[in-house]
Coordinates of C-alpha atoms and ligand atoms in Angstrom, one line a residue:
X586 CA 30.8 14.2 -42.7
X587 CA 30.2 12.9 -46.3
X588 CA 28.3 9.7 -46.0
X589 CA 27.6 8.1 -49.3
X590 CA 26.7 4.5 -50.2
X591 CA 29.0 2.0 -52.4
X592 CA 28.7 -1.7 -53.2
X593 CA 31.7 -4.1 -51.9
X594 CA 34.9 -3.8 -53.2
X595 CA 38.5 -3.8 -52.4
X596 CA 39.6 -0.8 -50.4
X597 CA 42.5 2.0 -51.1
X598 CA 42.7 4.0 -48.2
X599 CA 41.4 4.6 -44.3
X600 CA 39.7 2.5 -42.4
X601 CA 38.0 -0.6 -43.5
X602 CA 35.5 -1.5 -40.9
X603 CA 34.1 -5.4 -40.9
X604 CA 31.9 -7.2 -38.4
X605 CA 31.4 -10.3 -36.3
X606 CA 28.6 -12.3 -35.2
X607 CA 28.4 -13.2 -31.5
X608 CA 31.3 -16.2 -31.2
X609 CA 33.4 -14.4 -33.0
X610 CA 31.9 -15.2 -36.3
X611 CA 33.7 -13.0 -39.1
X612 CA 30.9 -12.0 -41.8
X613 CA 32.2 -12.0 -45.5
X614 CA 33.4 -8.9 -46.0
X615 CA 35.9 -10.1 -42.5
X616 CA 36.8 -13.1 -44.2
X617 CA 38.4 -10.9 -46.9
X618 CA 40.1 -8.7 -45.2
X619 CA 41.7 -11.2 -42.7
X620 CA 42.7 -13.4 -46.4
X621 CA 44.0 -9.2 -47.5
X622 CA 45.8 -8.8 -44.5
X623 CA 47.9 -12.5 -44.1
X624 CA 45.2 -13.8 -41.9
X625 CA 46.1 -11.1 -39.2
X626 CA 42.2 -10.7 -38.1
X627 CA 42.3 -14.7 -36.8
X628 CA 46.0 -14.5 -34.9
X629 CA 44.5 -11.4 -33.5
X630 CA 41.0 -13.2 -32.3
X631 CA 43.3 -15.6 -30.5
X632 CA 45.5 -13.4 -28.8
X633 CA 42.7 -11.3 -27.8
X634 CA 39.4 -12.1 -25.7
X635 CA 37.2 -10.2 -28.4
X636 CA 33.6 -12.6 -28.6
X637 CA 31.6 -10.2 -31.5
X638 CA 29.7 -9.1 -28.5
X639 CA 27.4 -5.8 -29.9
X640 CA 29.6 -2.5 -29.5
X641 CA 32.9 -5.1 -28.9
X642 CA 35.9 -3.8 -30.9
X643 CA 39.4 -5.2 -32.1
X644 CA 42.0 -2.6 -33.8
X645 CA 44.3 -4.1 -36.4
X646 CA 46.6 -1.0 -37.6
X647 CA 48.2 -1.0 -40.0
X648 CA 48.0 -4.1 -41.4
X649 CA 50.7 -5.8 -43.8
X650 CA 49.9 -6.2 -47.2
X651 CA 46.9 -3.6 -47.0
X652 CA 46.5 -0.5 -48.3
X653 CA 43.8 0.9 -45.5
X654 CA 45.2 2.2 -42.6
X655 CA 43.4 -0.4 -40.2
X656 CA 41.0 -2.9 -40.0
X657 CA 38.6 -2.2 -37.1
X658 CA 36.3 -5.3 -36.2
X659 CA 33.1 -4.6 -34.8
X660 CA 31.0 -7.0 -32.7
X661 CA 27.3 -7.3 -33.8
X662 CA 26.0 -9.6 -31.1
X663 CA 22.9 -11.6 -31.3
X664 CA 22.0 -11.5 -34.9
X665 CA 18.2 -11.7 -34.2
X666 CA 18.3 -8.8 -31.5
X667 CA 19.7 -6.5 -34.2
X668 CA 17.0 -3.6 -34.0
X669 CA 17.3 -0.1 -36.0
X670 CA 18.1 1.6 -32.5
X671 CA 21.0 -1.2 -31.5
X672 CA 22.4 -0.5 -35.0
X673 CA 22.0 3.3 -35.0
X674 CA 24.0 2.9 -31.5
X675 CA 26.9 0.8 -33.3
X676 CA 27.2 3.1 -36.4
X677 CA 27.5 6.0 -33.4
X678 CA 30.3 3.9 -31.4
X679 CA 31.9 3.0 -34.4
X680 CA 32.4 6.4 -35.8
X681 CA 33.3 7.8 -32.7
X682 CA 36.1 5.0 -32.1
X683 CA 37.0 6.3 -36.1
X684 CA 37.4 10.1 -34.7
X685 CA 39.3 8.8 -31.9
X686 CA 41.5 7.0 -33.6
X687 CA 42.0 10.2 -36.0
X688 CA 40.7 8.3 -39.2
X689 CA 39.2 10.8 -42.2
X690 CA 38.2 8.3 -44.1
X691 CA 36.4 5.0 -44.0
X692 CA 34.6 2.1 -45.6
X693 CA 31.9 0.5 -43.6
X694 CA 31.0 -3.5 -44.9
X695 CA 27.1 -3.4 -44.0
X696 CA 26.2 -6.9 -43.9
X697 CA 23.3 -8.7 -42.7
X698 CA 24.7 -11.8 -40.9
X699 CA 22.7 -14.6 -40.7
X700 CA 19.7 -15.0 -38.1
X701 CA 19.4 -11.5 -38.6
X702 CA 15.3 -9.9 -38.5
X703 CA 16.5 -6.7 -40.2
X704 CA 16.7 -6.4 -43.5
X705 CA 20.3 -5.0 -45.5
X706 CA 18.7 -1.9 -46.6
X707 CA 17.5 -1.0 -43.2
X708 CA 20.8 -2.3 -41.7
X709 CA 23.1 0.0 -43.7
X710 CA 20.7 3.1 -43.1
X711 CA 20.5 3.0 -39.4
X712 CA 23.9 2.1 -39.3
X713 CA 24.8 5.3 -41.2
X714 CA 22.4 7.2 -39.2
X715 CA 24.5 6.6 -35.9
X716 CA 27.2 7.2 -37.3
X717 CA 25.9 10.9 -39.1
X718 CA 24.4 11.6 -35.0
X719 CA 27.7 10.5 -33.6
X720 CA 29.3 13.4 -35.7
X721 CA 27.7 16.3 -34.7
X722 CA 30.1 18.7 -33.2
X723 CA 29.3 22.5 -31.7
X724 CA 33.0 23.8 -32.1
X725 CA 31.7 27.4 -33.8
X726 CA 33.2 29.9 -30.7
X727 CA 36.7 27.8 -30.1
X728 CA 39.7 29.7 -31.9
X729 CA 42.0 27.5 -30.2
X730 CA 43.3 24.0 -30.3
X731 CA 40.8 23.5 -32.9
X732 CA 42.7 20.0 -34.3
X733 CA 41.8 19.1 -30.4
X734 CA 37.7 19.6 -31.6
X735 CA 36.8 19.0 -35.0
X736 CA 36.0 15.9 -35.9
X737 CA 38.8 14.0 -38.1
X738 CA 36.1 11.5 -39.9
X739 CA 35.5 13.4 -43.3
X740 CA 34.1 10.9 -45.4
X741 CA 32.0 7.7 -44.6
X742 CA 31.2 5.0 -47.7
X743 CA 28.8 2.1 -46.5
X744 CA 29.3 -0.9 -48.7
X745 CA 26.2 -2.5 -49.2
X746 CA 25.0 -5.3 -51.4
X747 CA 22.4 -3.1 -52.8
X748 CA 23.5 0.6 -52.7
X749 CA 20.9 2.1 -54.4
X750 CA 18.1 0.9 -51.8
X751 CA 20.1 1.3 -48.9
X752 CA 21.1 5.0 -50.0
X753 CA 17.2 5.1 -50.3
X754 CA 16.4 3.5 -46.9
X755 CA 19.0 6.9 -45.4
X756 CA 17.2 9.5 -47.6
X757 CA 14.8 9.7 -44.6
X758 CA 16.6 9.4 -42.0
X759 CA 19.0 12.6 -43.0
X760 CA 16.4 14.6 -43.1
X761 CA 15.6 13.6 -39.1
X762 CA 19.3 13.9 -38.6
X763 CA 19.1 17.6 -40.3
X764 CA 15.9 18.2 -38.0
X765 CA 18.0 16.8 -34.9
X766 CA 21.0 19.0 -36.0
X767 CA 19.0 22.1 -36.3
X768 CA 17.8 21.5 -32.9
X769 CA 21.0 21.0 -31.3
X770 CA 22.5 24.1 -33.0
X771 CA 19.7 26.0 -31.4
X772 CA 19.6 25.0 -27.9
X773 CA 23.6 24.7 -27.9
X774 CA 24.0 28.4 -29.0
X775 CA 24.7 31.1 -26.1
X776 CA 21.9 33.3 -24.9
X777 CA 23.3 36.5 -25.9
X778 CA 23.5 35.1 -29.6
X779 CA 19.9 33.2 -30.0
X780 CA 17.5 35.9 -28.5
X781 CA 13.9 35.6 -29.9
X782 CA 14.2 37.6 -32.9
X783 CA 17.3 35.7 -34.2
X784 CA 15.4 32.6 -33.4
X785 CA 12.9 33.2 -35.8
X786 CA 15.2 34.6 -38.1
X787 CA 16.6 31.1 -38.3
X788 CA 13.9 28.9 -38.1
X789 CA 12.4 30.9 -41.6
X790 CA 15.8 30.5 -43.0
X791 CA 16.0 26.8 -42.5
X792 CA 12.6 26.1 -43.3
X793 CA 11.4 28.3 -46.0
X794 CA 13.7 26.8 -48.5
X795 CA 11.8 23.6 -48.0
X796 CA 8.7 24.6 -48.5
X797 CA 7.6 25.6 -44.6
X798 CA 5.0 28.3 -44.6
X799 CA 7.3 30.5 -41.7
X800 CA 5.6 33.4 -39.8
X801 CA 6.4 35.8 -37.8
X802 CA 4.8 38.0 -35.2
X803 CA 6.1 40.6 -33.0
X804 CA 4.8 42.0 -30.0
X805 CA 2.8 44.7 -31.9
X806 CA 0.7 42.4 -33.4
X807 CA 0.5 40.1 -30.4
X808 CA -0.6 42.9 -28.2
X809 CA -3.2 43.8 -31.0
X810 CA -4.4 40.1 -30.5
X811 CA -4.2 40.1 -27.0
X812 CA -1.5 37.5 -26.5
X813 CA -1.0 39.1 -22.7
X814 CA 0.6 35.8 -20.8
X815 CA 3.3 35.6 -23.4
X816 CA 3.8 39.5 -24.0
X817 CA 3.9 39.7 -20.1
X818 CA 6.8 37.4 -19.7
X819 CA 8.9 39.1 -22.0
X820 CA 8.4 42.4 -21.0
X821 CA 11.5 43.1 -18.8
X822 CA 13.6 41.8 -21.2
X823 CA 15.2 44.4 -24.2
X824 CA 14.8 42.0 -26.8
X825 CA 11.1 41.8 -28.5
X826 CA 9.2 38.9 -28.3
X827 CA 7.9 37.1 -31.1
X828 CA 5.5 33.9 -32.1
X829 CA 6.5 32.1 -35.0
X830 CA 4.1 29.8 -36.8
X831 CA 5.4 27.2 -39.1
X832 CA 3.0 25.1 -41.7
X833 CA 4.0 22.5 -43.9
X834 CA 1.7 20.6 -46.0
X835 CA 2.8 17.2 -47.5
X836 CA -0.8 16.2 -47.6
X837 CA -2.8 15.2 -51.1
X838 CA -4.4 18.8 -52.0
X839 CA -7.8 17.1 -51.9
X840 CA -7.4 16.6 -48.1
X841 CA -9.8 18.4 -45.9
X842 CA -8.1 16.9 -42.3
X843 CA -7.0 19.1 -39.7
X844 CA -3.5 19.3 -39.4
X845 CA -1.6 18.2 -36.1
X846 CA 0.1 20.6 -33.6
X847 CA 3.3 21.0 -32.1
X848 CA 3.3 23.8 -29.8
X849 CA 7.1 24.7 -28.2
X850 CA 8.3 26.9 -25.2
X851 CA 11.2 29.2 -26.6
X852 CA 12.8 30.9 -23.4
X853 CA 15.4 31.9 -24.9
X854 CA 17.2 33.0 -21.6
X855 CA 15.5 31.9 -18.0
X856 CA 16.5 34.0 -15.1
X857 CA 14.0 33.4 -13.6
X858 CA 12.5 37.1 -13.8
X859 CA 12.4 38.9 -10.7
X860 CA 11.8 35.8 -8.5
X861 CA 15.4 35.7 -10.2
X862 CA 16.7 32.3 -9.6
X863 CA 20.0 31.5 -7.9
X864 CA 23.4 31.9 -9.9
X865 CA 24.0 27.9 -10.0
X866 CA 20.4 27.4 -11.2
X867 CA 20.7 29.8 -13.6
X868 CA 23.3 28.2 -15.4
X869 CA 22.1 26.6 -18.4
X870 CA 19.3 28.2 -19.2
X871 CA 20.0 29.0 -22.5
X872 CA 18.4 25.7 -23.1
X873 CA 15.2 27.0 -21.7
X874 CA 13.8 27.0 -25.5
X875 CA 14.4 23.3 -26.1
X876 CA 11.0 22.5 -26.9
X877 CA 10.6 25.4 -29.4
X878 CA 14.0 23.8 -30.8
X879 CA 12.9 20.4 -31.2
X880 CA 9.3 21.6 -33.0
X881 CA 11.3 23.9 -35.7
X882 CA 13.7 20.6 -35.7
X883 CA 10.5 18.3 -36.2
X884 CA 9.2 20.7 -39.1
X885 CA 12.4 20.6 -41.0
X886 CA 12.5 16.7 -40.9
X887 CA 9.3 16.4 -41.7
X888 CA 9.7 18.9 -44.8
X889 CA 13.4 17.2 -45.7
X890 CA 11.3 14.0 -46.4
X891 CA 8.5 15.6 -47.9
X892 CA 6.5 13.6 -45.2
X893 CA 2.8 13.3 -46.5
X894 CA 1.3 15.0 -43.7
X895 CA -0.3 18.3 -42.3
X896 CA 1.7 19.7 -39.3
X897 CA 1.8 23.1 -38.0
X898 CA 4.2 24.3 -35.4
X899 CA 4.0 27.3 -33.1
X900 CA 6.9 28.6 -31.1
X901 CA 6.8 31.5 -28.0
X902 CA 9.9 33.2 -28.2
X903 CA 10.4 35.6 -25.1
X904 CA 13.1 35.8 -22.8
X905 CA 12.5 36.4 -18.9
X906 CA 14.4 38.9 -17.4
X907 CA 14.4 41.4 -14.7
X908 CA 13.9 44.7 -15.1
X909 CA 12.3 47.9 -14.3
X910 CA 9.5 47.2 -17.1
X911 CA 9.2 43.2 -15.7
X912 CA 5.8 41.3 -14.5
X913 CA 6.1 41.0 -10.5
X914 CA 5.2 38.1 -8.3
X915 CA 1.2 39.7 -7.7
X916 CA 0.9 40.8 -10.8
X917 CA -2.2 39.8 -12.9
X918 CA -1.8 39.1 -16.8
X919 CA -5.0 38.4 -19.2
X920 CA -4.3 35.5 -21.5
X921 CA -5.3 35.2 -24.9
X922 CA -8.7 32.9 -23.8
X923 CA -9.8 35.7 -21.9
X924 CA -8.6 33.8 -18.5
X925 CA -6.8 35.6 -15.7
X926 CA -4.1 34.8 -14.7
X927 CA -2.1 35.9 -10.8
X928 CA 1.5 35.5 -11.3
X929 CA 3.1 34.9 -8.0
X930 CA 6.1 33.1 -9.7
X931 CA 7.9 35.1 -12.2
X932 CA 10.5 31.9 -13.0
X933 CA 7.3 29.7 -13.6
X934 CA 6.9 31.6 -16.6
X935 CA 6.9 29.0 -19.4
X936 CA 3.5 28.3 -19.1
X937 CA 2.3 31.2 -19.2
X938 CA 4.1 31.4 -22.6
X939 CA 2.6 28.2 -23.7
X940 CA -1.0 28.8 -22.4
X941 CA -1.5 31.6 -25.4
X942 CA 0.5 29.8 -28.0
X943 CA -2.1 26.7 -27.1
X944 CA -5.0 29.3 -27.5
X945 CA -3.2 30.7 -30.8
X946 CA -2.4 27.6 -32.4
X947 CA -6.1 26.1 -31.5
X948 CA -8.1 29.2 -32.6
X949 CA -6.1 29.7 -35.8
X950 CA -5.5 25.6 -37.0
X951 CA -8.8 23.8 -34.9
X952 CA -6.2 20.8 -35.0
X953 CA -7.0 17.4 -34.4
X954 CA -4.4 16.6 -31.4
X955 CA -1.6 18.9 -30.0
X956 CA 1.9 18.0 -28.3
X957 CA 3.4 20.6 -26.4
X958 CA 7.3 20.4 -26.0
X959 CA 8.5 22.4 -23.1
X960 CA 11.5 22.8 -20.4
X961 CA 8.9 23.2 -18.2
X962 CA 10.0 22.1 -14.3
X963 CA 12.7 21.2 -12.4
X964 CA 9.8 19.0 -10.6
X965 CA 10.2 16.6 -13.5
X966 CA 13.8 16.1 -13.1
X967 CA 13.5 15.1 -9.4
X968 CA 11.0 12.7 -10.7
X969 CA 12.5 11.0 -13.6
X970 CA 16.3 12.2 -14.1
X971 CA 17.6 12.0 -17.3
X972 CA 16.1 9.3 -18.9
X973 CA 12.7 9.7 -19.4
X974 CA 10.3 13.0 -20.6
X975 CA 7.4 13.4 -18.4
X976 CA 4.0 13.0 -20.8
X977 CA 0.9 14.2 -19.8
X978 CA -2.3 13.5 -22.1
X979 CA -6.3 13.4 -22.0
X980 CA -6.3 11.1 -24.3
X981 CA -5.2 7.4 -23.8
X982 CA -3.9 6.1 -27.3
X983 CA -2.3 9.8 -28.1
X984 CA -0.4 8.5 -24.4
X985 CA 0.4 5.2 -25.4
X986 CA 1.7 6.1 -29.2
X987 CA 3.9 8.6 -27.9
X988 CA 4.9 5.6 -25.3
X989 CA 5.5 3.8 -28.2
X990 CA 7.4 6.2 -30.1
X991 CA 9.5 6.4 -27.2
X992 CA 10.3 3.0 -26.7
X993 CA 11.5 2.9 -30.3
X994 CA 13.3 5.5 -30.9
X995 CA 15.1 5.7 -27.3
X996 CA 13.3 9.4 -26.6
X997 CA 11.3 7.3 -23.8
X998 CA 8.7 9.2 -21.8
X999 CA 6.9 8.0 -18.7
X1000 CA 2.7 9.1 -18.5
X1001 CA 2.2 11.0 -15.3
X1002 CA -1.4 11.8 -14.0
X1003 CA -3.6 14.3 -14.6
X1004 CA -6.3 14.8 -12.0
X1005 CA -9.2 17.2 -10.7
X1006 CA -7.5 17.1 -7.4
X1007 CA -4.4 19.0 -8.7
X1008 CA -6.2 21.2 -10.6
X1009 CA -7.8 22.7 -7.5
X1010 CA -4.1 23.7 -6.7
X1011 CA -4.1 26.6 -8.8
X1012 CA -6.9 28.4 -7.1
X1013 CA -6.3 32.4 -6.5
X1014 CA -7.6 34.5 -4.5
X1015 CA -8.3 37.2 -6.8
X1016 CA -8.1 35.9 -10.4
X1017 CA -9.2 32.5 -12.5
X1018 CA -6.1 30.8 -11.4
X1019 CA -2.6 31.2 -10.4
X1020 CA 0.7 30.4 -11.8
X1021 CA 1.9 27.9 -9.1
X1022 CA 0.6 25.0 -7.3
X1023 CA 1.8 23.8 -3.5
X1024 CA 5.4 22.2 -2.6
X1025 CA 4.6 19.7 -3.9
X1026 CA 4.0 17.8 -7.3
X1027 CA 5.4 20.7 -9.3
X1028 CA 5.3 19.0 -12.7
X1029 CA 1.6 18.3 -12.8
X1030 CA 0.6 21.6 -11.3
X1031 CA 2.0 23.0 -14.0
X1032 CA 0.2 20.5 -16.8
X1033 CA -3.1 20.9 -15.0
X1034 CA -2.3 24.6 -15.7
X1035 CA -1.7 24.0 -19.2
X1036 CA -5.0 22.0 -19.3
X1037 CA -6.8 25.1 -18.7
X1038 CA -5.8 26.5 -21.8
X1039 CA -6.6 23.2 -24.2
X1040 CA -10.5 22.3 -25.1
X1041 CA -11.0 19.1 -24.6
X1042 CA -12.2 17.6 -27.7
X1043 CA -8.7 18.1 -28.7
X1044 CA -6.2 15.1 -27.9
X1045 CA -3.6 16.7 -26.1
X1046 CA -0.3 15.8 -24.9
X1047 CA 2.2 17.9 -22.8
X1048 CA 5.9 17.0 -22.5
X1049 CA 8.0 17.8 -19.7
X1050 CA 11.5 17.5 -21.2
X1051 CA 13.5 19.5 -18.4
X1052 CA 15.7 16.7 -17.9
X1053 CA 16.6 15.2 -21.3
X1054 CA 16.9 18.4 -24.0
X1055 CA 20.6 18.7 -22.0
X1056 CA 22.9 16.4 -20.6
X1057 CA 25.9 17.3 -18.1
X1058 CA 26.9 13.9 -17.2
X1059 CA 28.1 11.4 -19.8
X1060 CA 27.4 11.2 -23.2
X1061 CA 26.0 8.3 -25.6
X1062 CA 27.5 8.2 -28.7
X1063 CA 24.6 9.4 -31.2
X1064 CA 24.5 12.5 -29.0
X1065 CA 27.8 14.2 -28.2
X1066 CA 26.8 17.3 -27.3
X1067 CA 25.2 19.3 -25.0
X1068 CA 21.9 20.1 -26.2
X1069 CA 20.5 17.0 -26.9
X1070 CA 17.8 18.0 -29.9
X1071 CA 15.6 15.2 -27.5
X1072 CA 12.3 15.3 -29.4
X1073 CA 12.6 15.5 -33.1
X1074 CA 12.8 11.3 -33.7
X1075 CA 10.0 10.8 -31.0
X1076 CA 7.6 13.0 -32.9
Ligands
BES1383 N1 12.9 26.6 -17.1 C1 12.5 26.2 -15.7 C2 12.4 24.7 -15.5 C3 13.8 24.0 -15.5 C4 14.5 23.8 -14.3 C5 14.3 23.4 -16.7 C6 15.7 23.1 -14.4 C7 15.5 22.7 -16.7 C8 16.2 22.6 -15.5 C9 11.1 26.8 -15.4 O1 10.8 27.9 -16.1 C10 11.1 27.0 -14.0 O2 11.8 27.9 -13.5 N2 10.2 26.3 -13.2 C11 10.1 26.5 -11.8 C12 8.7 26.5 -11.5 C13 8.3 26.9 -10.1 C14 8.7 28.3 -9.9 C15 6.9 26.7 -9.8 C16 10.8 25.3 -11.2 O3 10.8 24.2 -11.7 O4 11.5 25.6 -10.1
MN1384 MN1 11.5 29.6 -15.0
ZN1385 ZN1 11.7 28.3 -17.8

C-alpha cells in the first residue's frame, strides 16, 4: 500500500474518510463532505445510533452529488484520550473496514479535534502507521482465489494541514513498520523454506543495503571457536547451522560507548529433537525463531531511521531434529564459557542455543546491557497467555524501561523473578548444570539457566515471548497475521 501525505482538498475518487468527536461531533473536513453530499452525513446520524465513540463507524455509499465512492465516518472518542497507540489502532480499523469494503483508494482527513493532547503531525503519523500494520498480508504460496486474499486498499493519501511535517513525523515510523514486516515475513514463512542458512541469507540482504555490518558464521568456524551448545543442537538436523552477527552504528564517530545487545533464538524448525514432541505440539514451530526474527526486524528499523545509536544483534540459527547424528537426553555438551552442560531434554534446546550466542555476543561487543528475545517455554504461556512477554532482568530500571516500553507501545511484558532458589534447580549429577529444572516453574528455570551464561556487570534482560510472536485466536487489526513480528516496536 502507497501511503503518501496531501493537504485538504476536494476529493475525485474512493473513499473519503472524515471523523467525529465523541457526541457525534463532525470535525471540519465532515462538515464538508456532509455540505458535498446534500447533507446526507446528518440524515444519516439521525437514522443511526452512531455517538463518534473511538473505532465507531457510519458507511455513506455512494453518496449523491460526490465523486468518492463513500464517505466512511470514523468515531474518535474522547478527544483528550487520543494517545499514538489509540490512533495507530483506528488508522488499523479504518483500513481494514477500507479492504473489507473493497476500496483501492482513499483519502484520510487527519484532523486534530479540539481537546485533543496530540499534536496534528503526530496524529496523521500514527494514524498512517495503523493503517500501513493493518495491511500486511502473507499471501506468497496461495495460487488460488487470490482476489479472496490480497488486499484491495492500493493507495492511502492522509490530508493533513501540514503535510510536509506530518510525512516527516511517518518517516520513522516506516522504517519500524519495515522492521515489523521483515519480522513477520520471517517467522510466517514454512520451515522447509527458512532453514538457517536462508535465514541469514536474508537478514544480509535486507540489512546490508542499509548500512548493517551482516556476518556470517558456519558451523566450521563455530566449532573452531568452540560454540558446542549451539553446534550440538543442530547436529541431527541436514541443514548447517550458522550465527549471524549484525552491527549498525548510527552513533557520532567520536563515541567510545559500548553498543547494546540484542541476542535472538533462531529455531528455525522445533521438533523437539529426539525427546521429539507430540504431532499437535509440534505444529507451529516454524515460529520457533521469533526472537531471531524480531532482532534482524529491530536492526533494520533502527538502520531505516538512521537511529543515532550503537546496536549489535546476534542470532543462533540451528534447527532441532532427530536423527542418527542428534544430541541425546544424557548427553553432555561444552558451551562456549567453558561450562558443561547435561542435556536431559533435547526439546529444551533453545537455551542452549542462546547460552553461547550470550557468551559470543559478550566476549566479542563487552556491551553495556543485553535483551535476549526467545520462544523459549511453553511454561510462559500457562503463565501469562497471550498478552504479555515474560521479562526477566538483574537489573531494576533495564526491567521497568522495558515495562515502560511495553505499556506504550502495546508489546506489554510482565517481570517475573529471578532467584537463588531456582537456580539450584539445574543441579546435575555429573556436569556444571543441566538443561531442565523440576515440574514446576518451567519459565524461570530456564532464565536462571540463561543467567549462568551472562556476567553480571552486564544489565541483562531475557524475554520469554512463547505466547505473543504467534496468534491462533483472533486478530487485532495492526496485526493480521500469524506471526506477530512482537518485539521490534518494544525495543
Ligand atoms: N520452543 C519451545 C517452547 C514453546 C512452546 C514455544 C510452545 C511456543 C509454544 C521450547 O524449545 C521447548 O520445547 N520448551 C520446552 C522445555 C521443557 C522441555 C523443559 C517446553 O516448554 O515444554
Ligand atoms: Mn524445544
Ligand atoms: Zn524451541
Amino acid at each position: 500500500m502507497q501511503i503518501s501525505f496531501v493537504a485538504p482538498g476536494e476529493i475525485s475518487q474512493g473513499a473519503w474518510v472524515v471523523a467525529a468527536a465523541e457526541g457525534a461531533a463532525l470535525l471540519p473536513a465532515a462538515v464538508r463532505a456532509d455540505k458535498a453530499a446534500g447533507g446526507a452525513l446528518t440524515r444519516a446520524l439521525k437514522a443511526t445510533p452512531f455517538k463518534g465513540k473511538a473505532g465507531e463507524f457510519l458507511d455513506i455509499v455512494a453518496p449523491a452529488g460526490l465523486k468518492a465512492s463513500r464517505i466512511l465516518l470514523v468515531g474518535l472518542g474522547k478527544p483528550a484520550a487520543l494517545d499514538e497507540k489509540g490512533l495507530e489502532t483506528l488508522g488499523a480499523k479504518i483500513a481494514a473496514r477500507l479492504q473489507a469494503a473493497g476500496e483501492s483508494t482513499a483519502v484520510l482527513e487527519a484532523e486534530v479535534p479540539k481537546g485533543a493532547r496530540i499534536v496534528a503531525p503526530q496524529l496523521a503519523a500514527y494514524l498512517a502507521l495503523g493503517a500501513r500494520l493493518a495491511s500486511y498480508g502473507f499471501d506468497k504460496y496461495r495460487t488460488r482465489n487470490l482476489e479472496d486474499f490480497r488486499k484491495s486498499l492500493k493507495t492511502l493519501r492522509v490530508a493533513a494541514a501540514g503535510p510536509a511535517a506530518a510525512k516527516k513525523a511517518y518517516a520513522g515510523l516506516a522504517a519500524l513498520a519495515d522492521g515489523i514486516f521483515l519480522a513477520r515475513d520471517l517467522v510466517n514463512e514454512p520451515p522447509n523454506i527458512l532453514y538457517p542458512a536462508e535465514f541469514a541469507r536474508r537478514a544480509k540482504a535486507a540489512l546490508s543495503r542499509l548500512g548493517v555490518k551482516v556476518e556470517v558464521l558456519g558451523e566450521a568456524e563455530m566449532k573452531r571457536q568452540g560454540l558446542g551448545a549451539l553446534l550440538g543442537v543442530g547436529q541431527g538436523s541436514t541443514r548447517e547451522s550458522q550465527l549471524v552477527v549484525m552491527q549498525w552504528n548510527g552513533a557520532p564517530k567520536s563515541s567510545k560507548a559500548k553498543p547494546i545487545a540484542f541476542v535472538g533464538k533462531g529455531v528455525c524448525f522445533d521438533s523437539g529433537g529426539l525427546s521429539l514432541k507430540p504431532g499437535g505440539a509440534m505444529m507451529g514451530m516454524k515460529g520457533d525463531m521469533a526472537g531471531a526474527a524480531a532482532v534482524t526486524g529491530t536492526l533494520l528499523a533502527l538502520a531505516a531511521r538512521k537511529a543515532p545509536v550503537k546496536a549489535v544483534g546476534v542470532i543462533g540459527l540451528v534447527e532441532n531434529m532427530p536423527d542418527g547424528g542428534a544430541i541425546r537426553p544424557d548427553d553432555v555438551l561444552t558451551s562456549l564459557s567453558g561450562q558443561t552442560i547435561e542435556v536431559l531434554n533435547t526439546d529444551a534446546e533453545g537455551r542452549l542455543v542462546l547460552a553461547d550466542a550470550q557468551t559470543y555476543t559478550r566476549r566479542r561487543f563487552g556491551q553495556r546491557a543485553v535483551i535476549d528475545l526467545a520462544t523459549l517455554t511453553g511454561a510462559i504461556v500457562q503463565t501469562l497467555g497471550f498478552e504479555h512477554a515474560g521479562v526477566f532482568s538483574n537489573d531494576d530500571k533495564l526491567a521497568e524501561r522495558l515495562g515502560e516500553a511495553g505499556r506504550h507501545t502495546g508489546e506489554r511484558v510482565w517481570r517475573l523473578p529471578l532467584d537463588p532458589f531456582y537456580d539450584k534447580m539445574l543441579k546435575s549429577k555429573i556436569a556444571d548444570m543441566k538443561n531442565i529444572g523440576g515440574p514446576n516453574s518451567g519459565a524461570i528455570t530456564a532464565a536462571q539457566f540463561l543467567g549462568r551464561f551472562v556476567e553480571n556487570d552486564t544489565a541483562w534482560a531475557h524475554l520469554d515471548i512463547a505466547g505473543v510472536a504467534w496468534q491462533d485466536g483472533e486478530r487485532k487489526p495492526a496485526i493480521p497475521s500469524w506471526g506477530t513480528g512482537w518485539g521490534v516496536r518494544l525495543l
